[in-house]
Every structure is written in structure tokens, then in C-alpha cells.
Short mmCIF file of C-alpha atoms in Angstrom, two decimals:
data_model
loop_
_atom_site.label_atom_id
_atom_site.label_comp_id
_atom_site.label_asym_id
_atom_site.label_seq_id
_atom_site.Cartn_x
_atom_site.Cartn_y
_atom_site.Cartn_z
CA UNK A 955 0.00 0.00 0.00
CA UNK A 956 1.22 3.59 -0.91
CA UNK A 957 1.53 5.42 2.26
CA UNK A 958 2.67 8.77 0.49
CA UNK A 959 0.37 11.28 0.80
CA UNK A 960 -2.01 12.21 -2.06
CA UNK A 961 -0.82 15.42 -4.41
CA UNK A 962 -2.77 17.97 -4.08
CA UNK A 963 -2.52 20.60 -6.74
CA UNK A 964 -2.01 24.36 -5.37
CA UNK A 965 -3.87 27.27 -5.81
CA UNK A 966 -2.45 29.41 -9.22
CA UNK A 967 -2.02 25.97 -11.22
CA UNK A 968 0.98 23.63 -11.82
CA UNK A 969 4.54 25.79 -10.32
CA UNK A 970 2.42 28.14 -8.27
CA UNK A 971 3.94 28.53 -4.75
CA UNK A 972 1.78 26.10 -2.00
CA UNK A 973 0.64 29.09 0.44
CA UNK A 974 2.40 27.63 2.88
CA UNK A 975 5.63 27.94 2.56
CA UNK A 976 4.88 31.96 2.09
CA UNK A 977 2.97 32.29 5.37
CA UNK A 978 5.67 29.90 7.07
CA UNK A 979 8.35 32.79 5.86
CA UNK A 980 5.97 35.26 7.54
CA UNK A 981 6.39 33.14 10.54
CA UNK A 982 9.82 32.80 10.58
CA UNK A 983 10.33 36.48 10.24
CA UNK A 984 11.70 37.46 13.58
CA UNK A 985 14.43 34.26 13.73
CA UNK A 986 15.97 35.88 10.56
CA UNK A 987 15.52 39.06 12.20
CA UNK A 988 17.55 37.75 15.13
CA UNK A 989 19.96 36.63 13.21
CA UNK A 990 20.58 39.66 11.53
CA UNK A 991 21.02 41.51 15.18
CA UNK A 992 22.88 38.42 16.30
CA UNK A 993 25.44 39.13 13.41
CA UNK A 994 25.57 43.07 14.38
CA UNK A 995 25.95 42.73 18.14
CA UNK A 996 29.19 40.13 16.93
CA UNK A 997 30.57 42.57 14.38
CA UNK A 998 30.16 40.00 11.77
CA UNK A 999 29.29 42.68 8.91
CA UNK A 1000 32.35 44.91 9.81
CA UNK A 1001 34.95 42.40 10.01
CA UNK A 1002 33.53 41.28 6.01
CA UNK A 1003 34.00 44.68 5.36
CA UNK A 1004 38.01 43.68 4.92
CA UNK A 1005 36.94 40.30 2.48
CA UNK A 1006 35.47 37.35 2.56
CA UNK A 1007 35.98 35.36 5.61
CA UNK A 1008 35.17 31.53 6.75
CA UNK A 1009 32.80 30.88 9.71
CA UNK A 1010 36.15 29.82 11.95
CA UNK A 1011 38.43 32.64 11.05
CA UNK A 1012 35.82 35.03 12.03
CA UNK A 1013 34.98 32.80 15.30
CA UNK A 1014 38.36 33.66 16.15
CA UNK A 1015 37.95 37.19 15.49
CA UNK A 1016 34.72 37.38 17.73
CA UNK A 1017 35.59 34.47 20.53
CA UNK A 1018 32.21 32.21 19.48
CA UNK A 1019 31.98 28.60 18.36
CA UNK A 1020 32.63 28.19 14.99
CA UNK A 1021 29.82 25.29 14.39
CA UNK A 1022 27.41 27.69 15.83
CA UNK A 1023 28.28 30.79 14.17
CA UNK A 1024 28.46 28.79 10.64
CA UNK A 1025 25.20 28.20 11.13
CA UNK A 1026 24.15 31.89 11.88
CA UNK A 1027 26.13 32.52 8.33
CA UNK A 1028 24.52 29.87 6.55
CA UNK A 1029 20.72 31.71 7.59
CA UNK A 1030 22.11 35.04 6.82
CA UNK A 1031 23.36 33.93 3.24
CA UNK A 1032 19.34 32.22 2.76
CA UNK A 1033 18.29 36.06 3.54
CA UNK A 1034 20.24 37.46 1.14
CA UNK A 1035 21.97 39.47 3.94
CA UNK A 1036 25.41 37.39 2.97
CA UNK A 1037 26.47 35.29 0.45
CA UNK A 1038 29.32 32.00 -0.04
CA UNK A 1039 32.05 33.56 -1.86
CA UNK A 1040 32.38 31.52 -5.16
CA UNK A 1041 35.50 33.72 -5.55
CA UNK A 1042 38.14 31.00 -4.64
CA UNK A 1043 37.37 30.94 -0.79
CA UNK A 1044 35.63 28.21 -0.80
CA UNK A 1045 33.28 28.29 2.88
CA UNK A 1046 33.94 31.85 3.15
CA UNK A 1047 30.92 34.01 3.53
CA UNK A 1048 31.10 37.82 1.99
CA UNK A 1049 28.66 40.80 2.62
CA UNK A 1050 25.80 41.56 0.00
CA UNK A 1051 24.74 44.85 -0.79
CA UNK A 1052 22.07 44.39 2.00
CA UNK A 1053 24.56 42.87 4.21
CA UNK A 1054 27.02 46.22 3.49
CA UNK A 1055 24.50 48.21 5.01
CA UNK A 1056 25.16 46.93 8.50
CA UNK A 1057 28.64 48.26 8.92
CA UNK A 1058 29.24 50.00 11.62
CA UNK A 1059 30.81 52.61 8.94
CA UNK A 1060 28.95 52.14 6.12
CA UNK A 1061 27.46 55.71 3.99
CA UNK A 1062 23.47 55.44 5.47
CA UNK A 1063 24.44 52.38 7.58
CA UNK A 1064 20.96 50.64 8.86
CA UNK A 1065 22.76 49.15 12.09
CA UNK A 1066 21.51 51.74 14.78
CA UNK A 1067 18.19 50.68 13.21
CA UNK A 1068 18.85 46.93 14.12
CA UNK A 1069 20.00 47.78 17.57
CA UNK A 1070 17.10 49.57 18.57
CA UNK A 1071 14.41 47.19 16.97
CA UNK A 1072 16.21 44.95 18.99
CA UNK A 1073 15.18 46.57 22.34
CA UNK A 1074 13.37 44.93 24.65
CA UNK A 1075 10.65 47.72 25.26
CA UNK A 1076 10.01 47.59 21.77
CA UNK A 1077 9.58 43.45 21.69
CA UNK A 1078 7.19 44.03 25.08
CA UNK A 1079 4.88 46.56 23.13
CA UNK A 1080 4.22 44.23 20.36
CA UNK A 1081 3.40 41.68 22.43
CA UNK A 1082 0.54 43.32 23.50
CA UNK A 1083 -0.73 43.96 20.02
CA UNK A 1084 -3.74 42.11 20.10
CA UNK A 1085 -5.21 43.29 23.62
CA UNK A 1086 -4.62 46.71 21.83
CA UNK A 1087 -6.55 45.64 18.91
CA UNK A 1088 -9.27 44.62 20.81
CA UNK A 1089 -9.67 47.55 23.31
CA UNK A 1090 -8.20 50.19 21.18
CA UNK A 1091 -5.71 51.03 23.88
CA UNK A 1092 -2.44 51.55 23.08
CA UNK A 1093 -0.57 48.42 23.02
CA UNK A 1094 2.77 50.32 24.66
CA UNK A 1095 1.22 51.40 27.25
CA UNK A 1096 -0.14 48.73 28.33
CA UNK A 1097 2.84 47.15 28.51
CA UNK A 1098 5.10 50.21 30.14
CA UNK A 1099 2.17 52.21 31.75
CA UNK A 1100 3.58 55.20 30.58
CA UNK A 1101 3.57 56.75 26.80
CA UNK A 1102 7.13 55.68 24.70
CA UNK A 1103 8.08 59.87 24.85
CA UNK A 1104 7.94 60.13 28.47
CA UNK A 1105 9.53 56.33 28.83
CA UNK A 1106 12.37 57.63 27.00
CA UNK A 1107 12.32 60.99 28.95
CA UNK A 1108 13.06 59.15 31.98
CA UNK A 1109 15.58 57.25 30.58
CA UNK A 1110 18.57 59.36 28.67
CA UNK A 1111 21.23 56.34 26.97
CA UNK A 1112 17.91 54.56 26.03
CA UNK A 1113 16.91 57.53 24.35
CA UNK A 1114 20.16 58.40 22.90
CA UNK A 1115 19.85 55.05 20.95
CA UNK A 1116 16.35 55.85 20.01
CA UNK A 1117 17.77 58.94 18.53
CA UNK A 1118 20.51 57.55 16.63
CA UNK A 1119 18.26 54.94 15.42
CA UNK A 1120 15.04 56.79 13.90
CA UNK A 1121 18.01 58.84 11.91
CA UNK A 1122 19.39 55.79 10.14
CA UNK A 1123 16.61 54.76 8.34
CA UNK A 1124 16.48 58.30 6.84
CA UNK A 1125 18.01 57.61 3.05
CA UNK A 1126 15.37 60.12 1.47
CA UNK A 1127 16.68 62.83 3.60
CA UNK A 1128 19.41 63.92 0.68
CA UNK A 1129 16.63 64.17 -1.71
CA UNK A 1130 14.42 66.83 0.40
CA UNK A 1131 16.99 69.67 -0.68
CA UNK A 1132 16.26 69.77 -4.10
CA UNK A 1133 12.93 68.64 -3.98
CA UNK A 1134 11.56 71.67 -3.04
CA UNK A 1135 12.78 76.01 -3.45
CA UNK A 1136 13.45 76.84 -0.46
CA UNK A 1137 14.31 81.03 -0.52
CA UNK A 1138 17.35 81.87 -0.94
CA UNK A 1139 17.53 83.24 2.52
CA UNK A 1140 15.46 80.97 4.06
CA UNK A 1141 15.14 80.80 7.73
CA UNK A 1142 14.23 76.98 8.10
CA UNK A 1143 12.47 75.55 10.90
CA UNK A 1144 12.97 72.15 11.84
CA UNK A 1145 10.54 70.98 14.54
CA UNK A 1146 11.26 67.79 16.60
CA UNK A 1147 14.69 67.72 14.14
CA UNK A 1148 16.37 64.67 15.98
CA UNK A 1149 19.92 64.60 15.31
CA UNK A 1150 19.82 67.23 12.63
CA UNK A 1151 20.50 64.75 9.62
CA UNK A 1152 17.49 66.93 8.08
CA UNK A 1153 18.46 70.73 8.43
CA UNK A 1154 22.05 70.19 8.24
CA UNK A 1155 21.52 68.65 4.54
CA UNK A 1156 19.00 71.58 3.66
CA UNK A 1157 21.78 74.21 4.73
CA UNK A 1158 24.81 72.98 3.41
CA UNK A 1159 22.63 72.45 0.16
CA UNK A 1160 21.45 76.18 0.68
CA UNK A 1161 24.59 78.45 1.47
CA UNK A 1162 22.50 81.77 2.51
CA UNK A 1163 19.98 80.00 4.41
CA UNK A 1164 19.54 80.00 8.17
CA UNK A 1165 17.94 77.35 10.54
CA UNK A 1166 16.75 76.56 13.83
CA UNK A 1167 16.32 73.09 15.33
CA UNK A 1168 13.53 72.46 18.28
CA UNK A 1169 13.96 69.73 20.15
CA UNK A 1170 13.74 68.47 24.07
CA UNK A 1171 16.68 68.48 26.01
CA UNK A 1172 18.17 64.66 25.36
CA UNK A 1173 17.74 64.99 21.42
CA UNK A 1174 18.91 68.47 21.52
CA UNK A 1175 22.14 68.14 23.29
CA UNK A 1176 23.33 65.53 20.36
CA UNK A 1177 21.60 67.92 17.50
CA UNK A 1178 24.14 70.18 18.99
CA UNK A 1179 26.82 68.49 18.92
CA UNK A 1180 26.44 66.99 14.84
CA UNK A 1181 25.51 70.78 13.93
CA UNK A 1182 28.42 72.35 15.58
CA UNK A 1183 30.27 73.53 12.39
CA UNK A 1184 26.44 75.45 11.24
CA UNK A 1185 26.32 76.77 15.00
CA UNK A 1186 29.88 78.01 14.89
CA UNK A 1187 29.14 80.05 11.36
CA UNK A 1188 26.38 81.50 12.86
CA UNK A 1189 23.93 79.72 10.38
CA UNK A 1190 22.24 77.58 12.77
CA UNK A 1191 20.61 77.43 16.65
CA UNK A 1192 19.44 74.76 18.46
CA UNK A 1193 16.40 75.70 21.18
CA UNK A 1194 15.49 73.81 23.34
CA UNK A 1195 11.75 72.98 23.76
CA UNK A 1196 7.86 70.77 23.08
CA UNK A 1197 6.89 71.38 20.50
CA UNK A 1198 3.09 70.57 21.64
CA UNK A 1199 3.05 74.02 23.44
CA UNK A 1200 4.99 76.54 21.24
CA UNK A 1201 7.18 76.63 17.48
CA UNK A 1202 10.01 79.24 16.74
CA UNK A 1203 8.27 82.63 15.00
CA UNK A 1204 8.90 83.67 11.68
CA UNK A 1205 10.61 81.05 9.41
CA UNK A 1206 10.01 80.77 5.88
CA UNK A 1207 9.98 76.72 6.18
CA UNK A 1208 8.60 74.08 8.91
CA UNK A 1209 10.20 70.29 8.37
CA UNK A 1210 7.62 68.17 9.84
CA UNK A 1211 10.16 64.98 9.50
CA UNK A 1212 8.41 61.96 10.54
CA UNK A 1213 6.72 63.97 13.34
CA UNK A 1214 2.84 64.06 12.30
CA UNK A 1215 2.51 60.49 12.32
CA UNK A 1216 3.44 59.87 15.91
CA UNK A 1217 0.18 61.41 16.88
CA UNK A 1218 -3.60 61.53 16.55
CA UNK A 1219 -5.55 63.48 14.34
CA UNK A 1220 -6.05 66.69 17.42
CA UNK A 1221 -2.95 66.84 18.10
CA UNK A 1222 -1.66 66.75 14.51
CA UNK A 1223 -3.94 69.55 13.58
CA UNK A 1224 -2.97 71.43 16.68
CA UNK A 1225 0.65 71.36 15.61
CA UNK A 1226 -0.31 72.50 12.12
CA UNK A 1227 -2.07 75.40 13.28
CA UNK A 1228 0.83 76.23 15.51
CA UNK A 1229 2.95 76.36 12.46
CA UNK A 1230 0.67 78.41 10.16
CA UNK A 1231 0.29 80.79 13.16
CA UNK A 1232 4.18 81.11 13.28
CA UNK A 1233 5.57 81.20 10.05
CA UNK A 1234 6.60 83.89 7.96
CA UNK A 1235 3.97 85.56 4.93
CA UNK A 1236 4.57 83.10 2.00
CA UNK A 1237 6.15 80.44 4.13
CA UNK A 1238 4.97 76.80 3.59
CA UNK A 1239 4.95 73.78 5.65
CA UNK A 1240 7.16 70.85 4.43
CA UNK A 1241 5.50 66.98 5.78
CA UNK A 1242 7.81 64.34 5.73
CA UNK A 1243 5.50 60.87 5.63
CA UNK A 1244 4.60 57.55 4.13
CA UNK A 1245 1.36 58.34 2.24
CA UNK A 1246 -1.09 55.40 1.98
CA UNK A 1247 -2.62 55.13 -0.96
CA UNK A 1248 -6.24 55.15 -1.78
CA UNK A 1249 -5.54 51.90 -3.45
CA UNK A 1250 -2.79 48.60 -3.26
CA UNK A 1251 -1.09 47.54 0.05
CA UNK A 1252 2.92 49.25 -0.02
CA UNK A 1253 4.63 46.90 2.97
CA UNK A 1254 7.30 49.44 4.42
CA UNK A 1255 3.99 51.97 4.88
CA UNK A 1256 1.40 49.62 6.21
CA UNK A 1257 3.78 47.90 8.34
CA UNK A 1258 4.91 51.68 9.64
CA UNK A 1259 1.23 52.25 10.27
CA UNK A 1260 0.64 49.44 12.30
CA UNK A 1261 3.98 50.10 14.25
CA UNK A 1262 2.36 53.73 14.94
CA UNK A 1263 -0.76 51.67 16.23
CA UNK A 1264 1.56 49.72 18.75
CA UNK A 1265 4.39 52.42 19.96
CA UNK A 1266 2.73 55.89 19.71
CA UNK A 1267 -1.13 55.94 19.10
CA UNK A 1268 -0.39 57.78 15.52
CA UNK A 1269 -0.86 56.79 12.26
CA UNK A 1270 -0.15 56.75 8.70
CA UNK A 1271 -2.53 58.43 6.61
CA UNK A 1272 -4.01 59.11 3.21
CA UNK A 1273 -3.42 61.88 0.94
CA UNK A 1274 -7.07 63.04 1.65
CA UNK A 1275 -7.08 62.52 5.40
CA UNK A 1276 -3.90 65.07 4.87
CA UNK A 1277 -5.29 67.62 2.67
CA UNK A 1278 -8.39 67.36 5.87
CA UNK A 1279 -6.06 67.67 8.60
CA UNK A 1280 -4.28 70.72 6.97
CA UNK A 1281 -7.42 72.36 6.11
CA UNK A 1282 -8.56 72.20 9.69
CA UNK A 1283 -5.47 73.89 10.48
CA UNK A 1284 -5.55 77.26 7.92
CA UNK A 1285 -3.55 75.69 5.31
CA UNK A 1286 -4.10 73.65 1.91
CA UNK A 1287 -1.55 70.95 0.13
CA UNK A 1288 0.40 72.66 -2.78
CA UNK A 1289 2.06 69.44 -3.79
CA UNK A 1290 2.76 66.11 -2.97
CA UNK A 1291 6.34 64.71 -4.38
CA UNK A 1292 7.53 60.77 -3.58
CA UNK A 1293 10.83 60.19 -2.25
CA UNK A 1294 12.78 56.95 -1.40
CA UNK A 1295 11.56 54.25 0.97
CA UNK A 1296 8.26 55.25 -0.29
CA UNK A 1297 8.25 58.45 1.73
CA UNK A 1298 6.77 61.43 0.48
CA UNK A 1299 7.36 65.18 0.90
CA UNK A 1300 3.98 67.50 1.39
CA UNK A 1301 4.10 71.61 1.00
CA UNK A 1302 1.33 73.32 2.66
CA UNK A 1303 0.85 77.06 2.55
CA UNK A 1304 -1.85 79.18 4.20
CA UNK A 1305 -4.90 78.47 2.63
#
């Protein structure tokens, strides 16, 4: 008697993938993820950096098991983050272009972005994602009592990482200079600026323009520091101060960067009005967001959106529930330009 199993044929027809083996990849998802921080917190990607390497010569560079790291390599190679050098090293393992982007030194390295998806706090929000979704709560408070802001208030290295990690996924940041005309004495605004990634690209790209960066007192200390040179030539201040009570007056340009979607829909429009109230006659107010279309399902922007959901109570939104949340505030939507990493930039004026 034939014990095998009948075939069954698959959804799509004859070569279509059995559904699965995708959801099992959806499953596995955080063991490659762990991996990949395993790899960072080792120093794997920066010791590739100098060539292709076997799984025991880089044991010995990082004091592990060899067995066990090969292993971790072998994983990382399935994920595309490495690959087995075919280069005459046979059983060495070399970085891909993914895999580059993990050095510690690497032009728009992504490996403060591991580290703090890595964090615990963030691992103990998600896990209350479904109570969230079923009381509407927000899931990290219910697992920290306390909103992530003033968690991080309290607690200034954790911060510092959060900081440092928020700025490396910011690739489309080099584009925002020339994707809008700013004046050529523009005093630019950047509110809630981080680590100044933003303004300092927007000056240096705009030799007559002045800025000013508003942050609280962790992120501004290190905004200060990576601006120094703009703060020495007089170009640039850093003030220090929450941005849910009061803006700086009179600038010609507001960078929203990844700010609006932190919060709800009263708060956003309370911000925007702030702005409009502040700025200069003519000025315009520059969004920084993933834009969810009417239509089609973009991962990095749905998944952001449901991230908001768990770690803030914001959102990602539409074009339209933008173009509402601006006109609440005094202002209308001149133009809406896509950027990288399906981010787009949004210029309001008063309206």
C-alpha cells in the first residue's frame, strides 16, 4: 500500500507557490531578524568589510563557536543578507549589498536601526498587540504604563539610541533639498529635528539660508553636537523645547520629519495650526511621511502604520485625510512629491 500522501494541486495551477511555505516565511520572520542583530551585536558585517571570511576565522575574530556561528552565516546567506564567496574561498561568507549596510561605517548604515528594533521595550509593546486591537488602547502602554516619549524621557542612553536609530533609516533625507525652493535666505524651521540629519543637509545644500532646530533636552544636546560647524558660522541654533506648546516665530519653512505620524488626528492639527500661526507671509509647511494610498497595500507603509498603532497611538494616513487635517489647520496641500523608501514630501501654505 502507498503510504505517500495524495498530491494535491495548489492554488495558481501547476509551479504556483503552495501558500504555505509563504505564510511559514511570515512566521519565521523574527528568527531571521535575530539573526541579523545576532550578526551586528558580533561585528560580523564589519569584520567582512576587509573580504570574505570563513565561519572559523571570524569565530576567532569574535571568541564564538565556529559550528554555531556557521550556522548563523549559513541563515544570513538564505536572507540574502550574505552570500558564499564563489570567488576562490571556498566556505567563506562575503557581505551583500544588503549585508554592506550593516557596517558599523557604512554611507546610510541601517545598524543603529537593528540595535534599537532589537530593544526589549520595543519586543514588550508588540506583544501586546492584540489586547490593543481589541480595546483600542495603546498596546505600549499597556505594557510600560507610561507613553514611549515620556519612557524615553526618563531614561537618557535609552533615548540616545532611540535617537541615533530613527536617523538611520532616513536615506530620502538627501533628496528633500532639491525637492523643493526653499528662498534663498530661508530661515528653516525644523521641529522635533532629531539629530539634525534633516536641516544640516538643507543648509549645506542652501549656502545663505539659516535654521533653527527644536527639540527636548536629550535629542537636543546631540543635535548640537552633529551641527556644531552650522552653529559656529552662525547659520544655525538649536532651542530647546515641546513642540506641543509653542514653534520658533517667523521662518520661511517648517520640516515636519516623521513627526505628524506619531500622533492623533487633534494633536496633529494642533501642531499645524501652531505652524501656520508662526511662520513667515509666503512660508509653507514641508511633511515628511509615508502616504497610503487610496488603493494597493505598499509593505514598508502599512507595516509603519501598524507600528504607529503599537508604539505611539499615531498613524499613517491618506493623501485626503492630509489635505483634511491641513485644512482644519488654515492651510491647503500645494504638492505632494515621492521620495525613497516610499516616503513622500507635502508643501502646505496658508490656505
Amino acid at each position: 500500500m502507498n503510504r505517500n500522501p495524495p498530491e494535491q494541486s495548489r492554488p495558481g495551477g501547476p509551479g504556483a507557490e503552495d501558500p504555505r511555505d509563504g505564510l511559514m516565511r511570515l512566521l519565521v520572520g523574527p528568527w531571521l531578524f535575530g539573526a541579523v542583530g545576532a550578526a551586528v551585536r558580533l561585528g560580523v558585517p564589519d569584520l567582512l568589510a576587509e573580504g570574505p571570511r570563513t565561519a572559523r576565522e571570524l569565530a576567532a575574530k569574535v571568541q564564538a563557536d565556529a559550528e554555531s556561528l556557521h550556522r548563523l552565516l549559513r541563515v544570513l546567506a538564505a536572507a540574502g543578507v550574505l552570500e558564499e564567496d564563489g570567488r576562490g574561498a571556498p566556505g567563506a561568507f562575503a557581505l551583500t549589498g544588503q549585508g554592506a549596510l550593516l557596517r558599523r561605517d557604512a554611507p546610510g548604515s541601517l545598524r543603529p536601526l537593528v540595535l534599537l528594533y532589537s530593544e526589549r521595550y520595543f519586543a514588550d509593546a508588540w506583544e501586546r498587540l492584540a489586547e490593543a486591537v481589541r480595546t483600542g488602547d495603546q498596546a505600549f502602554e499597556l505594557a510600560h504604563g507610561t507613553g514611549v516619549f515620556d519612557y524615553l524621557a526618563a531614561r537618557p542612553e535609552e533615548a540616545a539610541r532611540y535617537t541615533e536609530g530613527i536617523a538611520a533609516g532616513s536615506a530620502f533625507l538627501s533628496e528633500v533639498s532639491g525637492a523643493f525652493a526653499f528662498p534663498d535666505k530661508a530661515r528653516v524651521v525644523d521641529v522635533g529635528g532629531g539629530d539634525g540629519g534633516l536641516l544640516a543637509s538643507v543648509l549645506r545644500a542652501h549656502p545663505a539660508a539659516t535654521g533653527v532646530l527644536l527639540e527636548l533636552p536629550a535629542a537636543a544636546a546631540e543635535a548640537r553636537e552633529a551641527l556644531s560647524d552650522l552653529v559656529g558660522q552662525g547659520r544655525c541654533e538649536v532651542a530647546v523645547g515641546d513642540f506641543t506648546e509653542a514653534v520658533p516665530e517667523r521662518g520661511d519653512a517648517y520640516l515636519l520629519c516623521r513627526v505628524l505620524h506619531n500622533w492623533d488626528d487633534e494633536a496633529c492639527r494642533a501642531l499645524l495650526s501652531r505652524c501656520a500661526r508662526a511662520m513667515a507671509g509666503g512660508g509653507a509647511v514641508l511633511i515628511l511621511e509615508r502616504v497610503l494610498p487610496d488603493h494597493g497595500h505598499p509593505p514598508l507603509s502599512l507595516a509603519f502604520d501598524l507600528h504607529m498603532m503599537v508604539m505611539t497611538g499615531g498613524r499613517e494616513r491618506t493623501l485626503a485625510e492630509y489635505r483634511r487635517l491641513l485644512a482644519a489647520a488654515g492651510l491647503r496641500l500645494e504638492e505632494a512629491r515621492g521620495l525613497a523608501s516610499e516616503m513622500s514630501l507635502l508643501v502646505a501654505r496658508a490656505g
